[in-house]
Amino acid sequence: MQINDIQAGNMQAGEAGRAPSARPAARPIISIRDLRKMYGSFCALSGINLDVAEGEVVVLLGPSGSGKSTLIRCINLLETYDSGTVTVDDVAVRPGPNLAAVRSEVGMVFQSFNLFPHMTVLRNVALAPIRVRKLAPKAAEERAMELLTRVGIAEQAGKFPGQLSGGQQQRVAIARALAMEPKILLFDEPTSALDPEMVGEVLDVMQALARTGVTMVVVTHEMGFARRVADRVIFMERGQIVEEAKPEAFFSAPKEERARAFLQAVLNH
Amino acid sequence: MDLIDTFFNGRVLWDALPLLLMGLGTTLSLGILSIVLGLIGGLVLALLRLYGPPALSGLWVLYIDLFRAIPILVLLVIVYYALPFVGIRLSPFASATTALSLVSAAYSAEILRAGIQAIPRGQFEASHALGLSYWSMMGDIVLPQAVRIVIPPMTSNCINVMKDTALASVVAMPDLLKQATQAQALAANPTPLIGAAALYVLLLLPMVRAVGTLEKHFAKERR
């Protein structure tokens, strides 16, 4: 039903797009079908199909320009696409009055943190629950403090983002995403803008998160993280999924020639 | 002929002072009202231009360009002397408020647009990703940051509006300048004009100074 709606260009208000069907056991919480996107004549995504199961940690690998970030940004529609469908928890992600509600279930951590510079760290984390979930400010701030404690920066709660290191900022950004209690967390190269000595602290937080059973889709160049934490590794190139495998299998014996070449390049530098 | 007696005549100034202060009150209320209306209009125009229906955006651009191009004095004369021919009769105060806020809205819209466009895309993306509503994104995230950026140019614009209130004396509004010219005619002495000039400067000098201070302050904050 959602597929037909999208193909008809239907963006009518008021339709939740929620399928009434019963849920299968390991149902996909993210479902991407035949996703295509062109940037002019450059094909960013050429017919991506991908299901992510509830609680699964999927790591997207691939050379730059392969479409990983574009794909992950299509999941919460920060990026528009030309055709195909994205479904999150049985709800079609598409423009319209329901978009904000769908997005509030999908947390996102950006390469450049994108914290709100004019607000304290505490306010950064508490704002969305107050505005979107209608939490009382006091309750939201208590929860924000718990989350900041969890990512190890409770003592910075009163500071402004500009006063923190990159690694601390990214941990605040993770706490901010968690504050909405999202069903899914998207990480778009979360450590690429960090100084090398701060990569570890962010990856540690992400690894701890993965153990809590939250669904995660991670675009990263951290091969060690992918190997340790991923349930499934997806290798992309030129807008296509070239190989999908368990991390052990992928890193020890990639099937595709292009994946082999990529691993050779990133692991032997 | 005594220069002091002509331009700085204490008794004449003392006699004119009640008139001048009344005029100052009118000037202040006209200026403040026009500034507030101009800011509101400018915000609405800036948001319409940036996020309104694309089909209409040409209309807002046309408004903004037109009212920045027309001399305020010409607009004021049209509002006061021409509109009565189509049955719209505004008092001098209402005419002046209308002309000043129409123009100020156009300038404010451009200033605010520049401020909003200076906010990095990541701020919008983070707001979207959190599921914030459009109004929360603008009110909590974008505008507070944009306002910080545009405070210096916006203050300059407010100073201009305050200065341009003097044009209202042309449509017989009893503002500071009008009262001063009347007092001058009455006393056959230009001292009230000097007094009015002094009041304008006293009123606006702190605002002019504030622009410089704010600019320095924000330059430091951005590192």
XYZ file of C-alpha atoms in Angstrom:
492
model
C 0.000 0.000 0.000
C 2.823 2.363 0.838
C 4.618 1.498 -2.353
C 1.610 2.426 -4.425
C 1.184 5.668 -2.555
C 4.731 6.770 -3.209
C 4.679 5.767 -6.837
C 1.519 7.735 -7.358
C 3.306 10.703 -5.841
C 0.661 10.689 -3.161
C 1.537 12.971 -0.265
C -1.907 13.453 1.155
C -2.335 14.550 4.718
C -3.771 12.382 7.423
C -2.748 8.963 6.165
C -0.669 7.185 8.722
C 0.434 4.581 6.193
C 0.504 1.975 8.958
C 0.018 -1.537 7.690
C -2.571 -3.450 9.678
C -0.861 -6.801 9.133
C 0.418 -8.960 11.975
C 4.110 -8.682 12.758
C 6.385 -11.587 11.854
C 8.868 -12.750 14.468
C 12.065 -11.076 13.244
C 10.297 -8.312 11.443
C 12.359 -5.665 9.728
C 12.162 -2.339 11.530
C 13.686 -0.610 8.513
C 12.634 -1.699 5.073
C 14.124 -0.110 1.967
C 12.849 -1.083 -1.464
C 14.373 -0.211 -4.826
C 15.708 3.147 -3.667
C 17.094 5.305 -6.466
C 18.640 8.745 -6.461
C 20.503 10.766 -9.064
C 22.619 13.855 -8.514
C 22.380 15.237 -12.022
C 23.940 12.480 -14.094
C 25.698 10.896 -11.092
C 23.901 7.865 -9.760
C 24.078 8.096 -5.945
C 21.768 5.155 -5.239
C 20.791 2.670 -7.895
C 18.086 0.379 -6.644
C 18.927 -0.322 -3.015
C 17.011 -3.073 -1.195
C 17.728 -3.461 2.487
C 15.956 -4.804 5.552
C 17.232 -4.161 9.050
C 15.833 -6.324 11.820
C 14.850 -4.993 15.205
C 17.897 -4.870 17.476
C 20.329 -5.424 14.638
C 23.576 -3.461 14.280
C 24.353 -2.880 10.616
C 27.584 -1.220 9.519
C 27.825 0.326 6.058
C 31.275 0.292 4.534
C 32.587 1.478 1.217
C 34.747 4.064 -0.492
C 33.731 7.704 -0.301
C 31.078 8.570 -2.849
C 29.692 5.048 -2.731
C 26.333 6.239 -1.417
C 26.548 5.118 2.236
C 25.765 8.525 3.716
C 23.106 9.227 1.114
C 21.441 5.928 1.957
C 21.457 6.486 5.704
C 20.140 10.037 5.230
C 17.256 8.694 3.150
C 16.062 6.641 6.116
C 14.834 9.778 7.926
C 14.353 11.737 4.707
C 17.098 14.297 5.309
C 17.873 13.379 1.730
C 15.124 13.070 -0.854
C 15.182 10.320 -3.439
C 13.811 9.832 -6.905
C 11.966 6.550 -6.469
C 11.548 3.612 -4.135
C 10.241 3.373 -0.583
C 11.576 3.570 2.926
C 9.490 2.122 5.746
C 10.332 2.542 9.397
C 8.436 0.403 11.876
C 5.722 -0.191 9.265
C 5.271 3.515 8.590
C 6.221 4.959 5.218
C 8.755 7.773 5.515
C 7.555 10.502 3.215
C 6.849 14.234 3.201
C 3.723 15.228 5.044
C 2.336 15.836 8.498
C 3.518 12.455 9.838
C 7.140 12.975 8.931
C 8.131 14.648 12.204
C 6.573 11.804 14.200
C 8.476 9.179 12.193
C 11.694 11.136 12.514
C 11.293 11.405 16.273
C 11.593 7.586 16.398
C 14.864 7.666 14.456
C 17.811 9.202 16.254
C 20.695 10.533 14.205
C 24.307 11.303 15.047
C 26.136 13.446 12.515
C 29.744 13.675 11.467
C 29.846 17.351 12.466
C 27.857 16.870 15.728
C 25.366 19.655 14.869
C 24.782 20.500 18.506
C 22.833 23.690 19.169
C 25.603 26.171 20.016
C 23.403 28.694 21.831
C 22.149 26.190 24.406
C 23.827 24.455 27.301
C 24.679 20.792 26.962
C 21.787 19.924 29.279
C 19.327 21.979 27.225
C 20.597 20.385 24.009
C 19.616 16.980 25.354
C 16.365 18.016 27.065
C 14.865 20.229 24.345
C 13.359 17.673 21.959
C 11.698 15.574 24.697
C 10.113 18.782 26.030
C 8.950 20.000 22.624
C 8.092 16.740 20.885
C 7.271 14.321 23.710
C 5.725 17.102 25.835
C 7.756 16.064 28.860
C 7.780 18.479 31.793
C 11.028 20.470 31.692
C 12.126 19.170 35.050
C 11.556 15.530 34.143
C 13.281 16.048 30.809
C 16.300 17.579 32.486
C 16.535 14.752 34.980
C 16.492 12.270 32.130
C 19.037 14.352 30.251
C 21.343 14.196 33.275
C 20.988 10.404 33.393
C 21.926 10.164 29.727
C 24.855 12.532 30.130
C 26.039 10.357 33.002
C 25.698 7.325 30.768
C 27.935 8.854 28.091
C 30.324 10.042 30.790
C 29.991 13.826 30.652
C 27.521 14.711 33.383
C 29.971 17.259 34.780
C 29.789 19.271 31.527
C 26.002 19.698 31.638
C 26.130 23.440 32.295
C 28.664 24.239 29.586
C 28.043 25.292 26.006
C 29.003 22.952 23.137
C 31.777 25.275 21.994
C 33.564 24.750 25.305
C 33.811 20.974 24.833
C 36.250 18.811 22.888
C 35.079 17.086 19.726
C 34.767 13.732 21.446
C 32.717 15.249 24.257
C 30.484 17.052 21.758
C 29.828 13.843 19.882
C 28.915 12.090 23.126
C 26.466 14.908 23.875
C 25.031 14.408 20.399
C 24.537 10.709 21.153
C 22.808 11.594 24.444
C 20.617 14.069 22.564
C 19.558 11.369 20.114
C 18.933 8.876 22.942
C 16.771 11.355 24.841
C 13.976 10.763 22.336
C 14.122 7.026 23.121
C 14.332 6.237 19.425
C 13.700 2.794 18.018
C 16.567 3.262 15.608
C 19.884 5.104 15.802
C 21.635 6.277 12.656
C 25.314 7.183 12.797
C 26.693 9.104 9.816
C 30.479 8.867 10.091
C 30.378 9.812 13.778
C 34.148 9.735 14.293
C 35.366 11.173 10.977
C 35.604 14.752 12.267
C 37.368 13.789 15.492
C 41.000 14.022 16.443
C 42.416 10.482 16.569
C 42.751 10.438 20.345
C 39.016 11.076 20.751
C 37.756 8.370 18.416
C 37.969 5.700 21.089
C 35.718 7.396 23.638
C 32.929 7.771 21.068
C 33.280 4.224 19.764
C 33.146 2.924 23.347
C 29.818 4.666 23.898
C 28.497 3.265 20.619
C 29.634 -0.239 21.488
C 27.922 -0.020 24.874
C 24.770 1.150 23.113
C 24.846 -1.752 20.693
C 24.746 -4.142 23.653
C 21.484 -2.573 24.885
C 19.645 -3.995 21.898
C 18.827 -0.777 20.079
C 18.739 -0.991 16.291
C 21.757 0.771 14.809
C 22.795 1.664 11.278
C 26.353 2.973 11.213
C 28.329 4.524 8.386
C 31.963 4.451 9.413
C 35.527 3.890 8.324
C 36.403 2.287 11.655
C 37.054 -1.289 10.587
C 37.803 -2.415 14.135
C 34.395 -1.206 15.288
C 32.674 -2.913 12.365
C 34.424 -6.185 13.132
C 33.712 -6.068 16.872
C 30.207 -4.659 17.007
C 28.351 -5.259 13.736
C 25.834 -8.055 13.330
C 26.056 -7.529 9.601
C 28.419 -5.625 7.340
C 27.203 -4.100 4.120
C 29.707 -3.079 1.492
C 28.583 -0.428 -0.983
C 30.114 0.915 -4.135
C 28.731 3.239 -6.807
C 25.314 3.407 -5.240
C 24.893 -0.344 -5.011
C 25.113 -2.935 -2.271
C 27.967 -5.125 -3.459
C 28.268 -7.532 -0.551
C 26.471 -8.329 2.683
C 28.002 -10.636 5.269
C 28.665 -11.344 8.902
C 31.720 -9.338 9.943
C 33.866 -12.439 10.540
C 33.155 -13.670 7.041
C 33.511 -10.245 5.438
C 36.816 -9.331 7.001
C 38.445 -12.753 6.664
C 37.195 -13.700 3.226
C 35.248 -11.102 1.260
C 33.551 -12.718 -1.706
C 33.534 -9.780 -4.087
C 36.642 -8.542 -5.811
C 35.740 -4.898 -5.145
C 35.268 -5.556 -1.429
C 38.637 -7.312 -1.344
C 40.321 -4.337 -3.009
C 38.665 -1.942 -0.573
C 39.708 -3.914 2.481
C 43.235 -4.241 1.140
C 43.400 -0.465 0.778
C 42.006 0.444 4.196
C 43.624 -2.268 6.271
C 47.164 -1.965 4.871
C 47.816 1.707 5.286
C 24.390 90.488 16.756
C 25.190 88.061 19.502
C 25.809 84.498 18.425
C 24.973 83.080 21.860
C 21.701 85.026 22.036
C 20.751 83.848 18.545
C 21.470 80.143 18.697
C 21.759 79.325 22.381
C 19.234 81.651 23.952
C 18.491 80.223 27.391
C 15.143 81.930 27.900
C 13.840 80.997 24.474
C 14.905 77.411 25.028
C 13.251 77.326 28.444
C 9.999 78.642 26.993
C 10.129 76.144 24.108
C 11.050 73.192 26.297
C 7.485 71.967 27.035
C 6.725 71.975 23.299
C 9.984 70.239 22.493
C 9.398 67.548 25.110
C 5.885 66.950 23.783
C 7.392 66.636 20.326
C 9.999 64.231 21.659
C 7.215 62.078 23.116
C 5.453 61.945 19.739
C 8.713 61.178 17.948
C 9.481 58.386 20.403
C 6.056 56.768 20.147
C 6.089 57.032 16.344
C 9.611 55.622 16.184
C 9.048 52.753 18.602
C 5.712 51.763 17.076
C 7.198 51.796 13.570
C 10.226 49.792 14.693
C 8.057 47.126 16.349
C 5.657 46.885 13.400
C 8.600 46.852 11.003
C 10.263 43.995 12.895
C 7.085 41.923 12.939
C 6.444 42.608 9.262
C 10.065 41.885 8.431
C 9.999 38.541 10.236
C 6.831 37.487 8.453
C 8.236 38.620 5.090
C 11.566 36.861 5.650
C 9.859 33.582 6.580
C 7.442 33.854 3.652
C 10.277 34.554 1.279
C 12.379 31.646 2.524
C 9.758 29.033 3.321
C 6.471 30.234 1.838
C 4.865 28.802 -1.286
C 7.449 29.119 -4.079
C 4.775 30.422 -6.452
C 4.385 33.559 -4.334
C 8.024 34.201 -3.487
C 8.333 36.664 -6.388
C 5.674 38.752 -4.727
C 7.649 39.101 -1.481
C 10.827 39.889 -3.367
C 8.950 42.570 -5.287
C 7.632 44.089 -2.061
C 11.045 44.034 -0.418
C 12.775 45.608 -3.420
C 10.060 48.178 -4.045
C 9.951 49.503 -0.503
C 13.698 49.655 -0.243
C 13.853 51.647 -3.465
C 11.153 54.244 -2.756
C 12.209 57.342 -0.783
C 10.342 57.388 2.529
C 9.360 61.015 2.061
C 7.712 60.198 -1.274
C 5.875 57.249 0.261
C 4.751 59.382 3.186
C 3.374 62.081 0.906
C 1.561 59.481 -1.154
C 0.017 57.869 1.925
C -1.066 61.223 3.374
C -2.016 63.229 0.286
C -2.850 60.645 -2.388
C -4.712 57.895 -0.531
C -7.600 60.208 0.494
C -8.550 60.257 -3.192
C -9.495 56.583 -2.901
C -11.223 57.160 0.405
C -8.363 56.153 2.721
C -7.887 59.066 5.103
C -5.180 58.517 7.693
C -4.166 60.878 10.467
C -0.642 62.306 10.257
C 0.472 59.863 12.967
C -1.096 56.863 11.214
C 0.306 57.957 7.841
C 3.796 58.292 9.244
C 3.559 54.962 11.093
C 2.364 53.254 7.921
C 5.094 54.678 5.699
C 7.873 54.057 8.195
C 6.848 50.482 9.053
C 6.283 49.489 5.408
C 9.832 50.516 4.585
C 11.355 49.200 7.807
C 9.683 45.817 7.239
C 11.383 45.556 3.849
C 14.817 46.283 5.315
C 14.241 44.049 8.356
C 13.185 41.196 6.067
C 16.445 41.385 4.135
C 18.523 41.553 7.310
C 16.694 38.604 8.882
C 16.898 36.554 5.701
C 20.644 36.993 5.652
C 20.788 35.973 9.317
C 18.678 32.846 8.792
C 20.694 31.848 5.740
C 23.882 32.155 7.767
C 22.739 29.313 10.057
C 24.531 26.097 9.039
C 22.443 23.428 7.332
C 23.385 20.987 10.090
C 21.254 22.934 12.559
C 18.186 22.377 10.392
C 19.093 18.721 9.853
C 19.557 18.105 13.571
C 16.171 19.731 14.242
C 14.507 17.614 11.554
C 16.161 14.448 12.799
C 14.850 15.071 16.327
C 11.339 15.476 14.970
C 10.983 19.103 16.068
C 8.048 20.933 14.517
C 8.703 23.763 12.077
C 7.796 26.329 14.723
C 10.035 24.790 17.337
C 12.898 24.571 14.841
C 12.520 28.249 13.988
C 11.720 29.467 17.497
C 14.172 27.371 19.517
C 17.025 26.754 17.125
C 17.209 28.986 14.059
C 15.883 32.419 15.027
C 17.745 32.725 18.365
C 20.988 32.131 16.485
C 19.989 34.318 13.531
C 18.994 37.202 15.809
C 22.421 37.141 17.435
C 24.009 37.504 14.024
C 21.748 40.333 12.874
C 21.631 42.473 16.019
C 24.207 45.007 14.753
C 22.603 45.614 11.305
C 19.156 45.481 12.882
C 20.101 48.162 15.395
C 21.371 50.325 12.536
C 18.022 49.919 10.844
C 16.199 50.947 14.024
C 18.355 54.069 14.237
C 17.372 54.937 10.675
C 13.693 54.521 11.460
C 14.059 56.771 14.502
C 15.794 59.406 12.385
C 13.254 59.175 9.585
C 10.453 60.068 12.002
C 11.550 63.671 11.432
C 10.072 63.405 7.925
C 6.639 63.219 9.520
C 6.775 66.959 10.198
C 6.050 67.331 6.479
C 2.535 65.958 6.983
C 1.952 68.304 9.928
C 2.587 65.737 12.605
C 3.612 67.488 15.840
C 6.849 65.577 16.252
C 10.063 66.962 17.700
C 11.129 68.754 14.524
C 7.688 70.227 13.849
C 7.364 71.518 17.396
C 10.821 73.024 17.139
C 10.069 74.883 13.902
C 6.849 76.191 15.419
C 8.595 77.344 18.554
C 11.225 78.974 16.383
C 8.579 80.901 14.457
C 6.897 81.917 17.691
C 10.056 83.197 19.335
C 11.582 84.498 16.099
C 14.720 82.752 17.265
C 16.367 79.491 16.032
C 17.347 78.277 19.492
C 14.487 75.672 19.645
C 15.901 74.083 16.487
C 19.269 73.714 18.167
C 17.465 72.267 21.186
C 15.673 69.750 18.961
C 18.944 68.756 17.312
C 20.475 68.246 20.738
C 17.554 66.009 21.785
C 17.860 63.891 18.596
C 21.555 63.427 19.244
C 21.008 62.612 22.917
C 18.433 60.015 21.897
C 20.386 58.388 19.084
C 24.006 58.657 20.168
C 23.714 55.807 22.709
C 22.083 53.596 20.039
C 24.835 54.399 17.547
C 27.438 53.616 20.194
C 25.635 50.377 21.031
C 26.002 49.075 17.463
C 29.768 49.334 17.675
C 29.874 47.693 21.093
C 27.577 44.863 19.999
C 29.603 44.237 16.863
C 32.765 43.907 18.924
C 30.998 41.699 21.457
C 29.682 39.257 18.853
C 32.956 39.218 16.959
C 34.649 38.096 20.171
C 31.986 35.499 20.952
C 32.417 33.833 17.574
C 36.183 33.568 18.139
